[in-house]
Every structure is written in C-alpha cells, then in structure tokens.
mmCIF file of C-alpha atoms in Angstrom:
data_model
loop_
_atom_site.group_PDB
_atom_site.id
_atom_site.type_symbol
_atom_site.label_atom_id
_atom_site.label_comp_id
_atom_site.label_asym_id
_atom_site.label_seq_id
_atom_site.Cartn_x
_atom_site.Cartn_y
_atom_site.Cartn_z
ATOM 1 C CA UNK R 1 -0.138 0.280 -0.021
ATOM 2 C CA UNK R 2 1.093 3.479 -0.925
ATOM 3 C CA UNK R 3 1.921 6.001 1.968
ATOM 4 C CA UNK R 4 1.599 3.423 4.108
ATOM 5 C CA UNK R 5 4.465 4.304 7.446
ATOM 6 C CA UNK R 6 4.245 0.170 8.808
ATOM 7 C CA UNK R 7 6.345 0.770 11.694
ATOM 8 C CA UNK R 8 4.543 3.738 12.730
ATOM 9 C CA UNK R 9 1.435 2.102 12.072
ATOM 10 C CA UNK R 10 3.400 -0.829 14.327
ATOM 11 C CA UNK R 11 3.743 1.457 16.884
ATOM 12 C CA UNK R 12 0.088 2.765 16.868
ATOM 13 C CA UNK R 13 -1.289 -0.217 16.848
ATOM 14 C CA UNK R 14 0.674 -1.491 20.400
ATOM 15 C CA UNK R 15 -0.158 1.831 21.925
ATOM 16 C CA UNK R 16 -3.701 1.245 21.165
ATOM 17 C CA UNK R 17 -2.988 -1.800 22.601
ATOM 18 C CA UNK R 18 -1.607 -0.279 25.770
ATOM 19 C CA UNK R 19 -4.155 2.090 26.265
ATOM 20 C CA UNK R 20 -6.490 -0.892 25.918
ATOM 21 C CA UNK R 21 -5.196 -3.127 28.797
ATOM 22 C CA UNK R 22 -4.936 -0.227 31.266
ATOM 23 C CA UNK R 23 -8.667 0.280 30.474
ATOM 24 C CA UNK R 24 -9.343 -2.368 30.963
ATOM 25 C CA UNK R 25 -6.651 -3.027 34.058
ATOM 26 C CA UNK R 26 -8.481 -0.264 35.088
ATOM 27 C CA UNK R 27 -4.983 1.519 35.727
ATOM 28 C CA UNK R 28 -4.209 5.248 35.940
ATOM 29 C CA UNK R 29 -0.172 5.202 35.403
ATOM 30 C CA UNK R 30 -0.101 2.463 32.393
ATOM 31 C CA UNK R 31 -2.768 4.777 30.829
ATOM 32 C CA UNK R 32 -0.911 8.714 31.882
ATOM 33 C CA UNK R 33 1.855 6.613 29.760
ATOM 34 C CA UNK R 34 0.088 6.417 26.977
ATOM 35 C CA UNK R 35 -1.802 9.721 27.026
ATOM 36 C CA UNK R 36 -0.261 12.961 25.631
ATOM 37 C CA UNK R 37 0.260 15.379 28.777
ATOM 38 C CA UNK R 38 -1.865 17.934 27.177
ATOM 39 C CA UNK R 39 -4.363 14.532 25.340
ATOM 40 C CA UNK R 40 -7.652 15.779 25.139
ATOM 41 C CA UNK R 41 -11.464 13.906 24.996
ATOM 42 C CA UNK R 42 -14.870 14.639 23.694
ATOM 43 C CA UNK R 43 -17.739 12.709 24.572
ATOM 44 C CA UNK R 44 -20.788 12.389 23.579
ATOM 45 C CA UNK R 45 -23.159 16.107 24.130
ATOM 46 C CA UNK R 46 -19.796 17.581 23.380
ATOM 47 C CA UNK R 47 -18.213 17.322 26.424
ATOM 48 C CA UNK R 48 -14.297 17.721 26.850
ATOM 49 C CA UNK R 49 -12.774 15.926 29.187
ATOM 50 C CA UNK R 50 -8.753 16.144 29.345
ATOM 51 C CA UNK R 51 -5.923 13.814 31.145
ATOM 52 C CA UNK R 52 -5.859 14.401 34.778
ATOM 53 C CA UNK R 53 -9.730 14.326 35.445
ATOM 54 C CA UNK R 54 -9.970 11.174 33.494
ATOM 55 C CA UNK R 55 -7.123 9.164 34.878
ATOM 56 C CA UNK R 56 -8.323 10.123 38.047
ATOM 57 C CA UNK R 57 -12.384 9.217 37.775
ATOM 58 C CA UNK R 58 -10.849 5.690 35.712
ATOM 59 C CA UNK R 59 -10.794 3.563 39.189
ATOM 60 C CA UNK R 60 -14.295 4.777 40.263
ATOM 61 C CA UNK R 61 -15.658 2.546 36.900
ATOM 62 C CA UNK R 62 -17.585 -0.171 37.595
ATOM 63 C CA UNK R 63 -16.291 -3.840 36.680
ATOM 64 C CA UNK R 64 -17.145 -4.935 33.873
ATOM 65 C CA UNK R 65 -15.814 -7.317 31.396
ATOM 66 C CA UNK R 66 -14.543 -4.719 28.693
ATOM 67 C CA UNK R 67 -13.886 -6.337 25.472
ATOM 68 C CA UNK R 68 -11.944 -3.577 22.299
ATOM 69 C CA UNK R 69 -13.297 -4.258 18.415
ATOM 70 C CA UNK R 70 -11.280 -2.289 16.129
ATOM 71 C CA UNK R 71 -12.419 -1.430 12.921
ATOM 72 C CA UNK R 72 -9.095 0.861 11.455
ATOM 73 C CA UNK R 73 -5.786 1.831 11.677
ATOM 74 C CA UNK R 74 -4.018 4.580 9.514
ATOM 75 C CA UNK R 75 -1.324 6.313 9.890
ATOM 76 C CA UNK R 76 -0.777 9.831 7.956
ATOM 77 C CA UNK R 77 3.188 10.982 8.271
ATOM 78 C CA UNK R 78 3.253 11.885 12.119
ATOM 79 C CA UNK R 79 -0.719 11.552 12.597
ATOM 80 C CA UNK R 80 -2.345 8.850 13.351
ATOM 81 C CA UNK R 81 -6.685 7.729 13.813
ATOM 82 C CA UNK R 82 -7.523 3.734 15.293
ATOM 83 C CA UNK R 83 -11.404 3.782 14.805
ATOM 84 C CA UNK R 84 -12.859 1.070 17.657
ATOM 85 C CA UNK R 85 -15.693 0.378 19.533
ATOM 86 C CA UNK R 86 -15.952 -0.762 23.462
ATOM 87 C CA UNK R 87 -18.294 -3.648 24.639
ATOM 88 C CA UNK R 88 -18.429 -3.984 28.466
ATOM 89 C CA UNK R 89 -20.652 -8.087 29.107
ATOM 90 C CA UNK R 90 -21.203 -8.356 26.458
ATOM 91 C CA UNK R 91 -22.851 -4.771 25.395
ATOM 92 C CA UNK R 92 -21.978 -1.847 23.248
ATOM 93 C CA UNK R 93 -21.326 0.651 25.402
ATOM 94 C CA UNK R 94 -19.374 3.332 22.873
ATOM 95 C CA UNK R 95 -17.480 3.560 20.490
ATOM 96 C CA UNK R 96 -14.514 6.068 19.874
ATOM 97 C CA UNK R 97 -12.041 7.635 17.205
ATOM 98 C CA UNK R 98 -8.698 8.430 18.692
ATOM 99 C CA UNK R 99 -5.837 9.957 17.346
ATOM 100 C CA UNK R 100 -2.558 9.335 17.789
ATOM 101 C CA UNK R 101 0.735 12.356 17.293
ATOM 102 C CA UNK R 102 4.030 11.480 17.208
ATOM 103 C CA UNK R 103 6.342 13.984 18.679
ATOM 104 C CA UNK R 104 10.461 13.888 18.818
ATOM 105 C CA UNK R 105 10.006 10.163 17.545
ATOM 106 C CA UNK R 106 7.626 8.424 20.277
ATOM 107 C CA UNK R 107 4.077 8.515 19.519
ATOM 108 C CA UNK R 108 1.212 9.778 22.264
ATOM 109 C CA UNK R 109 -2.498 9.428 21.951
ATOM 110 C CA UNK R 110 -3.608 13.401 21.539
ATOM 111 C CA UNK R 111 -7.496 12.649 21.197
ATOM 112 C CA UNK R 112 -9.957 10.658 21.248
ATOM 113 C CA UNK R 113 -13.729 11.426 20.304
ATOM 114 C CA UNK R 114 -16.600 9.243 22.277
ATOM 115 C CA UNK R 115 -20.438 8.152 20.780
ATOM 116 C CA UNK R 116 -22.561 6.625 21.838
#
C-alpha cells in the first residue's frame, strides 16, 4: 500500500492495545504513559475531558468484562488514528475515534472522540 508507514502503524497499534489493556485493568499509571500531557477527549454531548480528569475517574468505573474491537487504523506522517468499539459485559457501550501524534520520535495519544 502506497504511503503506509508500517513501523509507525505497528507502534500505533501497540499503543492502542496498551490503552485498551490499561482501561481494562483500571490502571491510571499505565494509561498515563499512553496519553500525551495535552490529551483531550470529547464525549457525547460535547463534554471535553482532559488527561488528569480521565485518570482520576478511572478507578471509579464499575467492574465489567471489557472487550475492544478495532475497526480501522491509519498513519499519515506523524499523525494516526484508530477507530473501534467498546463492549462491557457483552453489550456495546460506545464507539471511539482515537488520534495519535508522533513527537520527538515517540507516539502518544493526543485525543479521542467518543460516541454512544
């Protein structure tokens, strides 16, 4: 495929998997390593959430059997995205569009758009 950055895609997929694992384990320290300091999430209704708020609220999430399904992933230079769906206890909870950026040679998540 023309224009595909295979090394970048592998790094982004690994980071996306780390995000899913940290969320599944309710591990804010692990998720903090995935998210850039200026990360921002946009949730249904237009509410913006920043990194510190997301990490602080993680442990308050009710226990659930989580499954993440990835639908797409693309790299465009120093920017990438993944799109997927989150299921809790077998029920579709939300879909998401995650954005990653490569800064100083390292990939970090810089944003997410969550839809019900």
